[in-house]
Amino acid sequence: MNKPASHCPVVAIDGPTASGKGTVAALLAAKLGFHYLDSGAIYRVLAVATAQADLNPDLPADLQEIIPMSENLPVQFHGNKVLLKGVDVSEVIRTEEAGIMASRLAVVPEVRAGLLQRQRDFRLAPGLVADGRDMGSVVFPDSILKVFLTASATVRAERRVRQIEERGQQADFQAIYNDLVARDKRDTERAVAPLKPCEDALVLDCSNMPIDQVVGTIHGWTQERI
Ligand code: DC
């Protein structure tokens, strides 16, 4: 018999931008046969919807339009594709502009509340691996395993440069490094769900670890708790 969704095991992987948590979480989900939630993609889709509607989260009147959008965001995940109102936005959500707008929206408590249920809906049998900033602290506080995956700012900026270059675009290391540090500061210092390891999280610094070793380590920890 399938377990009720609220009892399905969740592995929460939180951490700063470009720590590799997305790749690690997706590989771990495949290895466990679990579903996968990229919660940052949801924030990014809202960012694209906000930009498309020409709304500015710093303006109170615009924010009053953005909040209901967060509660009813028409986002769908089809394999690797992310759709907004049925339109493929998989590439546009990965731009630096979308990331910066997502980070601005993420400081608004009503936006975070608006996106909460959408994220919890991903908790389906046989289980879920969820990556983000507040998976272990807010969205799935009863996760069987909470990991805080981090890496030095230099390693993360290098990783981001590689990702951009692999897309055939040019990347400026210093600009990316500066943006990453600014985004970390905003994510860490915000009043609601700030980015920090939960008390019961296992912290893993993967600056000098190959990806399969990171996945293997977290897989081992998960097996101990299932
Ligand atoms: O993980 P990412 O870079 O795709 O996330 C984009 C932004 O969304 C990031 O700056 C912070 C925000 N975010 C968040 O506040 N909480 C989450 N669970 C996921 C993302």
Short mmCIF file of C-alpha atoms and ligand atoms in Angstrom, two decimals:
data_model
loop_
_atom_site.label_atom_id
_atom_site.label_comp_id
_atom_site.label_asym_id
_atom_site.label_seq_id
_atom_site.Cartn_x
_atom_site.Cartn_y
_atom_site.Cartn_z
CA MET A 1 0.00 0.00 0.00
CA ASN A 2 1.26 3.49 -0.81
CA LYS A 3 2.15 5.59 2.22
CA PRO A 4 0.09 8.78 2.68
CA ALA A 5 2.03 11.66 1.13
CA SER A 6 2.62 13.32 4.50
CA HIS A 7 4.52 10.21 5.65
CA CYS A 8 6.70 9.79 2.56
CA PRO A 9 10.35 10.20 3.47
CA VAL A 10 11.96 13.46 2.43
CA VAL A 11 15.68 14.12 2.10
CA ALA A 12 16.27 17.89 2.34
CA ILE A 13 19.37 19.33 0.72
CA ASP A 14 19.85 23.02 1.44
CA GLY A 15 22.77 25.29 0.73
CA PRO A 16 24.00 28.44 -0.98
CA THR A 17 23.77 29.17 -4.69
CA ALA A 18 25.99 27.03 -6.97
CA SER A 19 26.98 24.65 -4.18
CA GLY A 20 26.13 21.80 -6.54
CA LYS A 21 23.04 20.83 -4.55
CA GLY A 22 20.80 20.70 -7.64
CA THR A 23 23.01 18.17 -9.41
CA VAL A 24 23.57 16.19 -6.24
CA ALA A 25 19.86 16.15 -5.35
CA ALA A 26 18.81 15.03 -8.85
CA LEU A 27 21.40 12.21 -8.88
CA LEU A 28 20.46 11.12 -5.37
CA ALA A 29 16.74 11.09 -6.29
CA ALA A 30 17.50 8.87 -9.31
CA LYS A 31 19.62 6.53 -7.16
CA LEU A 32 16.86 6.21 -4.53
CA GLY A 33 14.01 6.08 -7.09
CA PHE A 34 12.52 9.16 -5.36
CA HIS A 35 10.85 12.24 -6.82
CA TYR A 36 12.91 15.40 -7.07
CA LEU A 37 11.97 18.99 -6.22
CA ASP A 38 14.14 21.87 -7.43
CA SER A 39 12.50 24.55 -5.27
CA GLY A 40 14.75 27.29 -6.65
CA ALA A 41 13.18 26.65 -10.09
CA ILE A 42 9.79 27.57 -8.62
CA TYR A 43 11.18 30.88 -7.32
CA ARG A 44 12.82 31.43 -10.70
CA VAL A 45 9.56 30.76 -12.59
CA LEU A 46 7.81 33.33 -10.40
CA ALA A 47 10.68 35.71 -11.21
CA VAL A 48 10.11 35.22 -14.95
CA ALA A 49 6.33 35.67 -14.51
CA THR A 50 7.00 38.88 -12.53
CA ALA A 51 9.32 40.25 -15.22
CA GLN A 52 6.89 39.29 -17.99
CA ALA A 53 4.11 41.17 -16.20
CA ASP A 54 6.51 44.12 -15.82
CA LEU A 55 6.09 44.13 -12.04
CA ASN A 56 8.64 45.40 -9.53
CA PRO A 57 8.69 43.66 -6.12
CA ASP A 58 10.02 46.87 -4.52
CA LEU A 59 6.76 48.69 -5.30
CA PRO A 60 3.98 47.88 -2.79
CA ALA A 61 1.23 48.12 -5.46
CA ASP A 62 3.10 45.67 -7.72
CA LEU A 63 3.73 43.36 -4.78
CA GLN A 64 -0.03 43.14 -4.24
CA GLU A 65 -0.22 41.62 -7.73
CA ILE A 66 2.80 39.35 -7.27
CA ILE A 67 1.51 37.70 -4.06
CA PRO A 68 -1.62 36.14 -5.70
CA MET A 69 0.64 35.06 -8.61
CA SER A 70 2.79 33.13 -6.10
CA GLU A 71 -0.30 31.36 -4.74
CA ASN A 72 -1.56 30.33 -8.18
CA LEU A 73 1.63 29.97 -10.19
CA PRO A 74 0.82 28.00 -13.38
CA VAL A 75 4.10 26.03 -13.34
CA GLN A 76 4.52 22.44 -14.50
CA PHE A 77 7.56 20.16 -14.56
CA HIS A 78 7.79 17.74 -17.50
CA GLY A 79 10.99 15.72 -17.17
CA ASN A 80 13.78 18.29 -17.53
CA LYS A 81 11.43 20.94 -18.89
CA VAL A 82 9.85 23.70 -16.81
CA LEU A 83 6.66 25.22 -18.20
CA LEU A 84 5.00 28.52 -17.28
CA LYS A 85 1.40 28.71 -18.55
CA GLY A 86 2.36 25.84 -20.88
CA VAL A 87 5.36 27.73 -22.36
CA ASP A 88 8.84 26.22 -21.98
CA VAL A 89 10.88 28.55 -19.71
CA SER A 90 13.62 26.01 -18.87
CA GLU A 91 16.38 28.20 -20.30
CA VAL A 92 15.17 31.66 -19.34
CA ILE A 93 14.82 30.68 -15.65
CA ARG A 94 18.55 29.85 -15.59
CA THR A 95 19.71 33.35 -16.57
CA GLU A 96 21.47 35.52 -13.98
CA GLU A 97 18.62 38.08 -14.27
CA ALA A 98 16.05 35.46 -13.28
CA GLY A 99 18.27 34.36 -10.37
CA ILE A 100 18.61 37.93 -9.10
CA MET A 101 14.86 38.59 -9.38
CA ALA A 102 14.17 35.25 -7.63
CA SER A 103 16.43 36.29 -4.77
CA ARG A 104 14.58 39.64 -4.46
CA LEU A 105 11.20 37.89 -4.39
CA ALA A 106 12.49 35.35 -1.87
CA VAL A 107 12.83 38.02 0.84
CA VAL A 108 9.07 38.67 0.81
CA PRO A 109 7.32 36.58 3.52
CA GLU A 110 3.96 36.53 1.66
CA VAL A 111 5.67 35.22 -1.47
CA ARG A 112 7.38 32.44 0.49
CA ALA A 113 4.02 31.56 2.09
CA GLY A 114 2.32 31.66 -1.31
CA LEU A 115 4.78 29.11 -2.74
CA LEU A 116 4.69 26.76 0.25
CA GLN A 117 1.87 24.40 -0.73
CA ARG A 118 3.13 24.13 -4.32
CA GLN A 119 6.41 22.76 -2.93
CA ARG A 120 4.72 20.39 -0.45
CA ASP A 121 2.66 18.92 -3.31
CA PHE A 122 5.87 17.26 -4.56
CA ARG A 123 5.90 14.93 -1.55
CA LEU A 124 4.72 11.74 -3.24
CA ALA A 125 5.44 8.02 -2.73
CA PRO A 126 7.94 6.48 -2.55
CA GLY A 127 9.78 9.63 -1.38
CA LEU A 128 11.26 12.98 -2.28
CA VAL A 129 14.65 14.62 -2.50
CA ALA A 130 14.15 18.39 -2.24
CA ASP A 131 16.80 21.04 -2.74
CA GLY A 132 16.67 24.72 -1.83
CA ARG A 133 17.31 27.04 1.08
CA ASP A 134 14.59 26.18 3.61
CA MET A 135 13.63 22.60 2.75
CA GLY A 136 14.72 21.25 6.14
CA SER A 137 13.70 24.26 8.24
CA VAL A 138 10.31 25.32 6.81
CA VAL A 139 8.94 23.29 3.91
CA PHE A 140 9.70 19.75 5.14
CA PRO A 141 10.73 20.10 8.81
CA ASP A 142 10.08 16.36 9.36
CA SER A 143 12.64 15.31 6.70
CA ILE A 144 14.37 12.04 7.58
CA LEU A 145 17.70 13.61 6.62
CA LYS A 146 18.72 17.26 6.39
CA VAL A 147 21.94 18.12 4.60
CA PHE A 148 23.51 21.56 4.31
CA LEU A 149 25.71 21.34 1.23
CA THR A 150 28.25 24.10 0.88
CA ALA A 151 31.48 24.99 -0.92
CA SER A 152 33.81 27.98 -0.92
CA ALA A 153 32.65 31.09 -2.83
CA THR A 154 35.57 30.67 -5.27
CA VAL A 155 34.69 27.05 -6.08
CA ARG A 156 31.03 28.00 -6.52
CA ALA A 157 31.86 30.94 -8.81
CA GLU A 158 34.13 28.68 -10.90
CA ARG A 159 31.30 26.16 -11.15
CA ARG A 160 28.84 28.86 -12.27
CA VAL A 161 31.36 30.09 -14.92
CA ARG A 162 31.64 26.53 -16.28
CA GLN A 163 27.84 26.17 -16.43
CA ILE A 164 27.49 29.44 -18.39
CA GLU A 165 30.34 28.57 -20.76
CA GLU A 166 28.83 25.13 -21.38
CA ARG A 167 25.73 26.96 -22.63
CA GLY A 168 28.00 28.67 -25.19
CA GLN A 169 27.82 32.04 -23.40
CA GLN A 170 30.64 34.23 -22.05
CA ALA A 171 31.17 34.49 -18.32
CA ASP A 172 33.05 37.11 -16.29
CA PHE A 173 34.45 35.38 -13.18
CA GLN A 174 34.75 38.54 -11.06
CA ALA A 175 31.20 39.74 -11.83
CA ILE A 176 29.81 36.28 -11.07
CA TYR A 177 31.82 36.02 -7.85
CA ASN A 178 30.58 39.45 -6.69
CA ASP A 179 26.97 38.63 -7.54
CA LEU A 180 27.21 35.30 -5.75
CA VAL A 181 28.57 36.89 -2.57
CA ALA A 182 25.83 39.58 -2.71
CA ARG A 183 23.15 36.94 -3.21
CA ASP A 184 24.53 34.85 -0.31
CA LYS A 185 24.36 37.95 1.88
CA ARG A 186 20.72 38.64 0.90
CA ASP A 187 19.72 34.98 1.35
CA THR A 188 21.53 34.70 4.71
CA GLU A 189 20.39 37.98 6.23
CA ARG A 190 16.71 37.98 5.26
CA ALA A 191 14.26 37.91 8.18
CA VAL A 192 12.16 34.98 6.90
CA ALA A 193 13.71 31.55 6.39
CA PRO A 194 17.31 32.80 6.20
CA LEU A 195 19.85 30.51 4.59
CA LYS A 196 21.63 28.69 7.42
CA PRO A 197 22.07 25.07 8.46
CA CYS A 198 19.23 23.72 10.67
CA GLU A 199 20.32 22.53 14.08
CA ASP A 200 19.72 18.93 13.00
CA ALA A 201 21.39 19.24 9.57
CA LEU A 202 24.58 17.45 8.59
CA VAL A 203 26.94 20.01 7.01
CA LEU A 204 28.93 18.80 4.02
CA ASP A 205 31.60 21.02 2.47
CA CYS A 206 32.09 19.67 -1.05
CA SER A 207 34.74 22.18 -2.20
CA ASN A 208 37.23 19.38 -2.76
CA MET A 209 34.96 16.39 -3.35
CA PRO A 210 34.05 14.84 -6.71
CA ILE A 211 30.30 14.75 -7.31
CA ASP A 212 29.95 10.94 -7.08
CA GLN A 213 31.59 11.02 -3.65
CA VAL A 214 29.12 13.70 -2.49
CA VAL A 215 26.15 11.67 -3.79
CA GLY A 216 27.58 8.47 -2.28
CA THR A 217 28.05 10.12 1.12
CA ILE A 218 24.48 11.46 1.26
CA HIS A 219 23.10 8.16 -0.11
CA GLY A 220 24.86 6.35 2.73
CA TRP A 221 23.38 8.72 5.31
CA THR A 222 19.90 8.23 3.78
CA GLN A 223 20.16 4.42 3.87
CA GLU A 224 20.96 4.61 7.57
CA ARG A 225 17.66 6.42 8.21
CA ILE A 226 15.12 4.74 5.91
O1 DC B 1 18.76 27.69 -5.98
P1 DC B 1 18.55 28.82 -6.99
O2 DC B 1 19.79 29.63 -7.25
O3 DC B 1 17.90 28.33 -8.25
O4 DC B 1 17.48 29.81 -6.27
C1 DC B 1 17.15 31.07 -6.81
C2 DC B 1 16.79 32.03 -5.69
O5 DC B 1 15.57 31.58 -5.05
C3 DC B 1 17.82 32.15 -4.57
O6 DC B 1 18.51 33.37 -4.60
C4 DC B 1 17.06 32.09 -3.29
C5 DC B 1 15.67 31.69 -3.65
N1 DC B 1 15.25 30.42 -3.03
C6 DC B 1 14.77 30.48 -1.74
O7 DC B 1 14.77 31.54 -1.12
N2 DC B 1 14.28 29.34 -1.15
C7 DC B 1 14.31 28.17 -1.79
N3 DC B 1 13.85 27.08 -1.20
C8 DC B 1 14.86 28.09 -3.10
C9 DC B 1 15.32 29.25 -3.69
#
